[in-house]
Amino acid sequence: MGSVNNYVYDQLYPHSPFVKERETVDNGFSRGWGFHFQPSEEYWVDCHNHMGSVKTVNEVLRMIDQWFSRLDAFRLGKSLFISDDFSSFEVLKSAAEVDDRFAWLVHIPFDKPDIEVFKKALDNRAVGLKLHNAPIMKGEGDPECWFKDEWAEIFRLAESSGVPVLWHVTQRVSYSPYHGGGENAYWSEGHKKGVTFTNEDLLAIFLKILEMYPKLKVIGAHQLHIGLERLSTLLDRYQNLYIDTSCGFYLRWADTLYEEDRRILWEFFMKYRDRILFGTDSGVAPDKIDEYLVQGFLCHARFINQLRLPYDVLQLVSHKNAETVFGLSPVSSARRGNVRP
């Protein structure tokens, strides 16, 4: 396609690979039909969602039906939800067995490292572990708590079992109205309590954990709140480090990526195509799903699609990387309808 070098043209303006296939298949009968079709995700696997309180399997299933009634049309295939309710493990297991659009991670608080809780979660089909440094930033704990023997037990089991850790490590110190982020979240409370450690200190502890458990797959939520240049350095150094797309890789409803920004981001995604997982940090609860939440999801999907990634790279980011890291089965291709936004 195109009158200039085809390779250059395809890099700048990628199209669905099936456009090219139609040039020859069936003796080229449909050559040129749908020539403008761009690469599209087969479906999304969203690795980062927070779940409201649920006590029964029916509540979970109702929540999933409500969520997918809005987002199935935008090719959401599976959502991974985070739970810190230790009493609901069997409920979550049953829901995951009934509905393959649902999977879950267990959140264990920094001050409650219980190996038996983690084992019970894994026995009930938890596919990952969520950790969050927010309470530490608020001044509620020691940032070096992650070196305790109790956490070592958990990290070793996660490492040996191939269970990934989704970890909110650091937090930008600034206002971020673009994506709805408040000013100095978490840190403002900590500073009032006399907290003196910094994001740099938290990151150093996190990187030490990566070194101590080199086979532990760890996903840095929100791209660790650091820029692409430093993030590239860390991804090159730590082969067990991944990132999700939540909050930072985000594009509001009326925006289009500036071409220079797109070029920089495109190169980053192309280089780290195997290390980036789609995630939105959505907070979903039964009977509390509204347009605000739906648009938050779409802002993340819009960003990925405007990068204009090649078809195979788009599939990695949209779902295949999450399936590989979390050990998930691919979503069935038997989906409702065939025309989607």
Short mmCIF file of C-alpha atoms in Angstrom, two decimals, residues 18-151:
data_model
loop_
_atom_site.label_atom_id
_atom_site.label_comp_id
_atom_site.label_asym_id
_atom_site.label_seq_id
_atom_site.Cartn_x
_atom_site.Cartn_y
_atom_site.Cartn_z
CA PHE A 18 -6.23 -9.14 6.84
CA VAL A 19 -6.29 -6.25 4.35
CA LYS A 20 -3.05 -7.61 2.90
CA GLU A 21 -4.35 -11.18 3.06
CA ARG A 22 -7.28 -10.24 0.84
CA GLU A 23 -4.85 -9.21 -1.90
CA THR A 24 -4.11 -12.88 -2.65
CA VAL A 25 -6.58 -15.18 -0.87
CA ASP A 26 -9.44 -16.45 -3.05
CA ASN A 27 -7.41 -15.35 -6.07
CA GLY A 28 -7.62 -11.76 -4.85
CA PHE A 29 -11.40 -11.62 -5.25
CA SER A 30 -11.80 -9.15 -2.31
CA ARG A 31 -8.63 -7.16 -3.00
CA GLY A 32 -9.18 -3.57 -1.83
CA TRP A 33 -12.31 -4.30 0.18
CA GLY A 34 -11.98 -2.51 3.54
CA PHE A 35 -8.52 -1.24 2.52
CA HIS A 36 -8.68 1.45 5.24
CA PHE A 37 -9.21 -0.96 8.17
CA GLN A 38 -6.67 -0.30 10.91
CA PRO A 39 -5.21 -2.82 13.40
CA SER A 40 -7.76 -3.47 16.14
CA GLU A 41 -7.48 -5.31 19.42
CA GLU A 42 -9.02 -8.76 19.47
CA TYR A 43 -10.10 -7.95 23.04
CA TRP A 44 -8.82 -6.33 26.23
CA VAL A 45 -7.70 -8.05 29.40
CA ASP A 46 -7.75 -5.42 32.14
CA CYS A 47 -5.27 -6.48 34.82
CA HIS A 48 -5.99 -3.73 37.36
CA ASN A 49 -9.48 -3.25 38.81
CA HIS A 50 -10.70 -2.66 42.35
CA MET A 51 -13.82 -4.45 43.52
CA GLY A 52 -16.41 -3.13 45.89
CA SER A 53 -17.65 -5.22 48.79
CA VAL A 54 -19.26 -8.47 47.66
CA LYS A 55 -20.55 -11.25 49.89
CA THR A 56 -22.21 -13.68 47.51
CA VAL A 57 -21.47 -15.26 44.16
CA ASN A 58 -24.61 -13.67 42.75
CA GLU A 59 -23.32 -10.21 43.70
CA VAL A 60 -20.06 -10.84 41.84
CA LEU A 61 -21.86 -12.17 38.79
CA ARG A 62 -24.28 -9.26 38.80
CA MET A 63 -21.36 -6.85 38.95
CA ILE A 64 -19.65 -8.59 36.03
CA ASP A 65 -22.84 -8.62 33.96
CA GLN A 66 -23.36 -4.91 34.61
CA TRP A 67 -19.74 -4.05 33.76
CA PHE A 68 -19.69 -6.08 30.57
CA SER A 69 -23.13 -4.88 29.50
CA ARG A 70 -21.39 -1.53 28.96
CA LEU A 71 -17.92 -2.62 27.85
CA ASP A 72 -18.42 -5.81 25.90
CA ALA A 73 -19.21 -3.53 22.94
CA PHE A 74 -15.72 -2.07 23.33
CA ARG A 75 -14.16 -5.55 23.32
CA LEU A 76 -13.47 -6.01 27.00
CA GLY A 77 -12.76 -9.73 27.32
CA LYS A 78 -11.69 -10.27 30.93
CA SER A 79 -11.24 -8.15 34.06
CA LEU A 80 -8.97 -8.95 36.99
CA PHE A 81 -10.33 -7.61 40.28
CA ILE A 82 -8.48 -6.95 43.53
CA SER A 83 -9.98 -8.10 46.83
CA ASP A 84 -8.79 -7.58 50.39
CA ASP A 85 -11.75 -9.36 51.97
CA PHE A 86 -10.22 -12.53 53.38
CA SER A 87 -13.68 -13.92 54.12
CA SER A 88 -14.77 -13.87 50.47
CA PHE A 89 -12.16 -16.16 48.92
CA GLU A 90 -14.54 -19.07 48.32
CA VAL A 91 -17.11 -16.70 46.81
CA LEU A 92 -14.51 -15.35 44.40
CA LYS A 93 -13.37 -18.85 43.48
CA SER A 94 -16.93 -19.87 42.66
CA ALA A 95 -17.49 -16.74 40.58
CA ALA A 96 -14.29 -17.37 38.60
CA GLU A 97 -15.40 -20.94 37.93
CA VAL A 98 -18.82 -19.80 36.69
CA ASP A 99 -17.81 -16.75 34.64
CA ASP A 100 -14.52 -16.75 32.72
CA ARG A 101 -14.72 -12.98 32.26
CA PHE A 102 -13.73 -12.68 35.93
CA ALA A 103 -10.46 -13.38 37.72
CA TRP A 104 -9.09 -12.00 40.95
CA LEU A 105 -5.99 -10.92 42.88
CA VAL A 106 -5.60 -10.87 46.64
CA HIS A 107 -4.48 -7.67 48.35
CA ILE A 108 -2.48 -8.35 51.50
CA PRO A 109 -1.80 -5.19 53.56
CA PHE A 110 1.81 -4.24 54.33
CA ASP A 111 1.31 -4.93 58.05
CA LYS A 112 -0.48 -8.28 57.71
CA PRO A 113 1.94 -10.59 55.87
CA ASP A 114 0.31 -13.96 56.50
CA ILE A 115 1.55 -16.87 54.39
CA GLU A 116 -1.54 -18.90 55.25
CA VAL A 117 -3.80 -16.19 53.87
CA PHE A 118 -1.79 -16.15 50.66
CA LYS A 119 -1.93 -19.94 50.38
CA LYS A 120 -5.67 -19.89 50.94
CA ALA A 121 -6.07 -17.25 48.24
CA LEU A 122 -4.10 -19.36 45.76
CA ASP A 123 -6.16 -22.41 46.69
CA ASN A 124 -9.22 -20.37 45.77
CA ARG A 125 -7.94 -19.44 42.32
CA ALA A 126 -6.34 -16.07 43.00
CA VAL A 127 -4.13 -15.33 39.99
CA GLY A 128 -1.97 -12.65 41.58
CA LEU A 129 -0.97 -10.62 44.62
CA LYS A 130 -1.61 -6.88 45.00
CA LEU A 131 0.63 -4.72 47.22
CA HIS A 132 0.15 -1.02 47.96
CA ASN A 133 2.52 1.46 49.56
CA ALA A 134 -0.18 4.08 50.21
CA PRO A 135 -0.41 3.45 53.98
CA ILE A 136 3.37 3.68 54.22
CA MET A 137 3.36 7.03 52.42
CA LYS A 138 0.68 8.16 54.87
CA GLY A 139 3.05 7.48 57.73
CA GLU A 140 1.39 4.31 58.98
CA GLY A 141 4.37 1.99 58.61
CA ASP A 142 8.06 1.42 58.02
CA PRO A 143 9.03 1.44 54.31
CA GLU A 144 11.47 -1.41 55.00
CA CYS A 145 8.67 -3.70 56.18
CA TRP A 146 8.97 -5.61 52.89
CA PHE A 147 12.27 -7.14 54.09
CA LYS A 148 10.57 -8.94 56.99
CA ASP A 149 10.78 -12.73 57.13
CA GLU A 150 7.01 -13.01 56.81
CA TRP A 151 7.09 -11.18 53.48
#
